[in-house]
Amino acid sequence: MHIGLSINGSRHELEVEPRRTLADALREDVGLTGTHLGCEHGVCGACTVLVDGTPVRACLMLAVQADGTSVTTVEGLAPEGGALHPLQQAFTEHHGLQCGFCTPGMLLTALDLLHREPRPCRERIREELSGNICRCTGYLGIVDAVEAAAVEMAGETSCRDA
Ligand code: FES
Ligand code: FES
């Protein structure tokens, strides 16, 4: 089937089998391997991307369902050769990653939260990231990083839950 979609701001036309997942299309057809595959059953969150601004499990969504949408992957967070996104910078500064396998999904889930709630408190950050599994960090550094990025992006030190 023929589909057309925007990925990280660039238009892509793809020919895909009806059963091809969005994750496989992104990784294998477009070469964006920053979208990681862990469980491939919608459990771990490693494959999370934004579709029209909403986080989705790319291992559960079919590529044909993304026809006409705008997809953001981790590669879209920072321009090639440019500065890191504030969330990426905060993850590096606050030990928000070790092996990095969960990181793309964590970043996009956190980005969605900060778009909706610019200065969430730590409990909200924990709640929102609870569907993303990390084997390495113990989560503390991830929560620290998202909190630091929120301060940086919102310019407010006081948190405020929605
Ligand atoms: Fe999609 Fe685990 S690979 S949720
Ligand atoms: Fe290794 Fe999260 S940093 S799984």
CSV table of C-alpha atoms and ligand atoms in Angstrom, one decimal:
chain,number,residue,atom,x,y,z
A,1,MET,CA,0.0,0.0,0.0
A,2,HIS,CA,1.1,3.5,-0.7
A,3,ILE,CA,1.3,5.9,2.2
A,4,GLY,CA,2.5,9.5,2.6
A,5,LEU,CA,3.5,11.1,5.9
A,6,SER,CA,5.7,13.7,7.4
A,7,ILE,CA,8.6,12.4,9.5
A,8,ASN,CA,10.5,14.9,11.6
A,9,GLY,CA,9.3,17.6,9.2
A,10,SER,CA,10.2,15.9,5.9
A,11,ARG,CA,7.7,14.4,3.6
A,12,HIS,CA,8.0,10.6,2.9
A,13,GLU,CA,6.2,8.4,0.4
A,14,LEU,CA,6.4,4.7,1.2
A,15,GLU,CA,5.2,1.4,-0.2
A,16,VAL,CA,4.4,-0.9,2.7
A,17,GLU,CA,2.8,-4.2,3.3
A,18,PRO,CA,-0.6,-3.8,5.1
A,19,ARG,CA,0.7,-5.6,8.2
A,20,ARG,CA,4.0,-3.6,8.5
A,21,THR,CA,4.3,-1.8,11.8
A,22,LEU,CA,5.1,1.8,12.0
A,23,ALA,CA,8.3,0.9,14.0
A,24,ASP,CA,9.5,-1.4,11.2
A,25,ALA,CA,8.7,1.2,8.6
A,26,LEU,CA,10.6,3.9,10.5
A,27,ARG,CA,13.6,1.7,11.2
A,28,GLU,CA,13.9,-0.4,8.0
A,29,ASP,CA,12.2,1.7,5.3
A,30,VAL,CA,13.3,5.2,6.4
A,31,GLY,CA,16.5,4.2,8.3
A,32,LEU,CA,15.5,5.9,11.5
A,33,THR,CA,16.9,3.3,13.9
A,34,GLY,CA,16.6,5.6,17.0
A,35,THR,CA,13.1,4.2,17.5
A,36,HIS,CA,14.0,1.1,19.5
A,37,LEU,CA,12.2,-2.2,19.7
A,38,GLY,CA,12.2,-4.0,23.0
A,39,CYS,CA,9.1,-6.2,23.6
A,40,GLU,CA,7.3,-5.6,20.4
A,41,HIS,CA,4.1,-6.1,22.4
A,42,GLY,CA,3.2,-2.6,23.6
A,43,VAL,CA,4.7,-3.2,27.1
A,44,CYS,CA,8.1,-1.5,27.4
A,45,GLY,CA,7.6,1.9,25.7
A,46,ALA,CA,11.0,1.8,23.9
A,47,CYS,CA,9.3,2.3,20.5
A,48,THR,CA,7.4,5.4,21.6
A,49,VAL,CA,7.1,8.1,18.9
A,50,LEU,CA,4.8,11.1,18.6
A,51,VAL,CA,2.0,10.8,15.9
A,52,ASP,CA,0.4,14.2,15.4
A,53,GLY,CA,1.8,15.1,18.8
A,54,THR,CA,0.5,12.1,20.7
A,55,PRO,CA,2.7,9.4,22.0
A,56,VAL,CA,2.1,6.0,20.4
A,57,ARG,CA,3.7,2.6,20.6
A,58,ALA,CA,5.1,2.3,17.1
A,59,CYS,CA,5.3,-1.5,17.5
A,60,LEU,CA,1.5,-1.7,17.8
A,61,MET,CA,0.6,0.9,15.2
A,62,LEU,CA,0.5,-0.1,11.6
A,63,ALA,CA,2.3,2.0,9.1
A,64,VAL,CA,-0.8,2.4,7.0
A,65,GLN,CA,-2.5,3.9,10.1
A,66,ALA,CA,0.1,6.7,10.0
A,67,ASP,CA,-0.8,7.7,6.5
A,68,GLY,CA,-1.3,11.5,6.4
A,69,THR,CA,0.1,12.0,9.8
A,70,SER,CA,3.1,13.9,11.2
A,71,VAL,CA,5.5,11.7,13.1
A,72,THR,CA,8.3,12.8,15.4
A,73,THR,CA,11.0,10.3,16.3
A,74,VAL,CA,14.0,10.9,18.5
A,75,GLU,CA,16.0,12.0,15.5
A,76,GLY,CA,13.7,14.9,15.2
A,77,LEU,CA,14.5,16.4,18.6
A,78,ALA,CA,17.8,18.0,17.6
A,79,PRO,CA,19.0,19.1,14.1
A,80,GLU,CA,21.9,17.0,12.8
A,81,GLY,CA,25.1,18.5,14.1
A,82,GLY,CA,23.2,21.1,16.1
A,83,ALA,CA,22.6,21.5,19.8
A,84,LEU,CA,20.8,18.8,21.8
A,85,HIS,CA,17.2,19.4,22.7
A,86,PRO,CA,17.0,20.6,26.4
A,87,LEU,CA,15.6,17.2,27.4
A,88,GLN,CA,18.5,15.4,25.8
A,89,GLN,CA,20.9,17.7,27.4
A,90,ALA,CA,19.3,17.2,30.8
A,91,PHE,CA,19.4,13.4,30.4
A,92,THR,CA,23.2,13.6,29.8
A,93,GLU,CA,23.7,16.0,32.8
A,94,HIS,CA,21.5,14.1,35.3
A,95,HIS,CA,22.5,10.5,34.5
A,96,GLY,CA,19.1,9.9,32.8
A,97,LEU,CA,20.6,7.0,30.8
A,98,GLN,CA,23.0,4.2,31.0
A,99,CYS,CA,22.7,1.8,28.0
A,100,GLY,CA,20.3,4.2,26.3
A,101,PHE,CA,17.9,1.5,25.1
A,102,CYS,CA,14.8,3.1,26.7
A,103,THR,CA,16.0,6.7,26.1
A,104,PRO,CA,14.2,7.5,22.8
A,105,GLY,CA,10.9,6.4,24.2
A,106,MET,CA,11.5,8.2,27.5
A,107,LEU,CA,12.4,11.4,25.7
A,108,LEU,CA,9.3,11.5,23.5
A,109,THR,CA,7.0,10.6,26.4
A,110,ALA,CA,8.5,13.3,28.5
A,111,LEU,CA,8.3,15.8,25.6
A,112,ASP,CA,4.6,15.1,25.3
A,113,LEU,CA,4.2,15.7,29.1
A,114,LEU,CA,6.1,19.0,28.9
A,115,HIS,CA,4.0,20.2,26.0
A,116,ARG,CA,0.8,19.6,28.0
A,117,GLU,CA,2.1,20.5,31.4
A,118,PRO,CA,5.1,22.8,31.2
A,119,ARG,CA,6.2,22.5,34.9
A,120,PRO,CA,5.0,19.2,36.3
A,121,CYS,CA,5.9,18.1,39.8
A,122,ARG,CA,8.0,14.9,40.3
A,123,GLU,CA,5.0,12.7,41.0
A,124,ARG,CA,3.4,13.7,37.7
A,125,ILE,CA,6.6,13.0,35.9
A,126,ARG,CA,6.7,9.5,37.5
A,127,GLU,CA,3.1,8.8,36.6
A,128,GLU,CA,3.6,9.9,33.0
A,129,LEU,CA,6.7,7.8,32.5
A,130,SER,CA,5.3,4.8,34.3
A,131,GLY,CA,4.6,3.1,31.0
A,132,ASN,CA,8.2,3.3,29.9
A,133,ILE,CA,10.5,0.6,31.3
A,134,CYS,CA,14.2,1.2,32.1
A,135,ARG,CA,16.5,-1.8,33.0
A,136,CYS,CA,19.4,0.4,34.1
A,137,THR,CA,18.9,3.7,35.9
A,138,GLY,CA,16.5,3.0,38.7
A,139,TYR,CA,14.5,6.0,37.3
A,140,LEU,CA,15.8,8.6,39.7
A,141,GLY,CA,18.1,10.2,37.1
A,142,ILE,CA,15.4,10.2,34.5
A,143,VAL,CA,13.0,12.0,36.8
A,144,ASP,CA,15.8,14.4,37.8
A,145,ALA,CA,16.4,15.1,34.1
A,146,VAL,CA,12.8,15.7,33.1
A,147,GLU,CA,12.4,18.0,36.1
A,148,ALA,CA,15.6,19.9,35.1
A,149,ALA,CA,14.5,20.2,31.5
A,150,ALA,CA,11.1,21.5,32.6
A,151,VAL,CA,12.8,24.3,34.6
A,152,GLU,CA,15.0,25.1,31.6
A,153,MET,CA,12.1,25.1,29.1
A,154,ALA,CA,9.4,26.7,31.2
A,155,GLY,CA,11.7,29.1,33.0
A,156,GLU,CA,9.9,28.4,36.3
A,157,THR,CA,11.4,26.8,39.4
A,158,SER,CA,8.1,26.1,41.1
A,159,CYS,CA,6.3,23.0,39.9
A,160,ARG,CA,2.6,23.0,39.3
A,161,ASP,CA,0.5,19.9,38.5
A,162,ALA,CA,-2.4,20.1,36.1
B,1,FES,FE1,6.9,-1.3,21.5
B,1,FES,FE2,8.0,-2.4,23.7
B,1,FES,S1,8.8,-2.3,21.6
B,1,FES,S2,6.2,-1.2,23.6
B,2,FES,FE1,19.3,1.1,29.8
B,2,FES,FE2,17.1,2.6,30.3
B,2,FES,S1,19.1,3.3,30.2
B,2,FES,S2,17.2,0.5,29.7
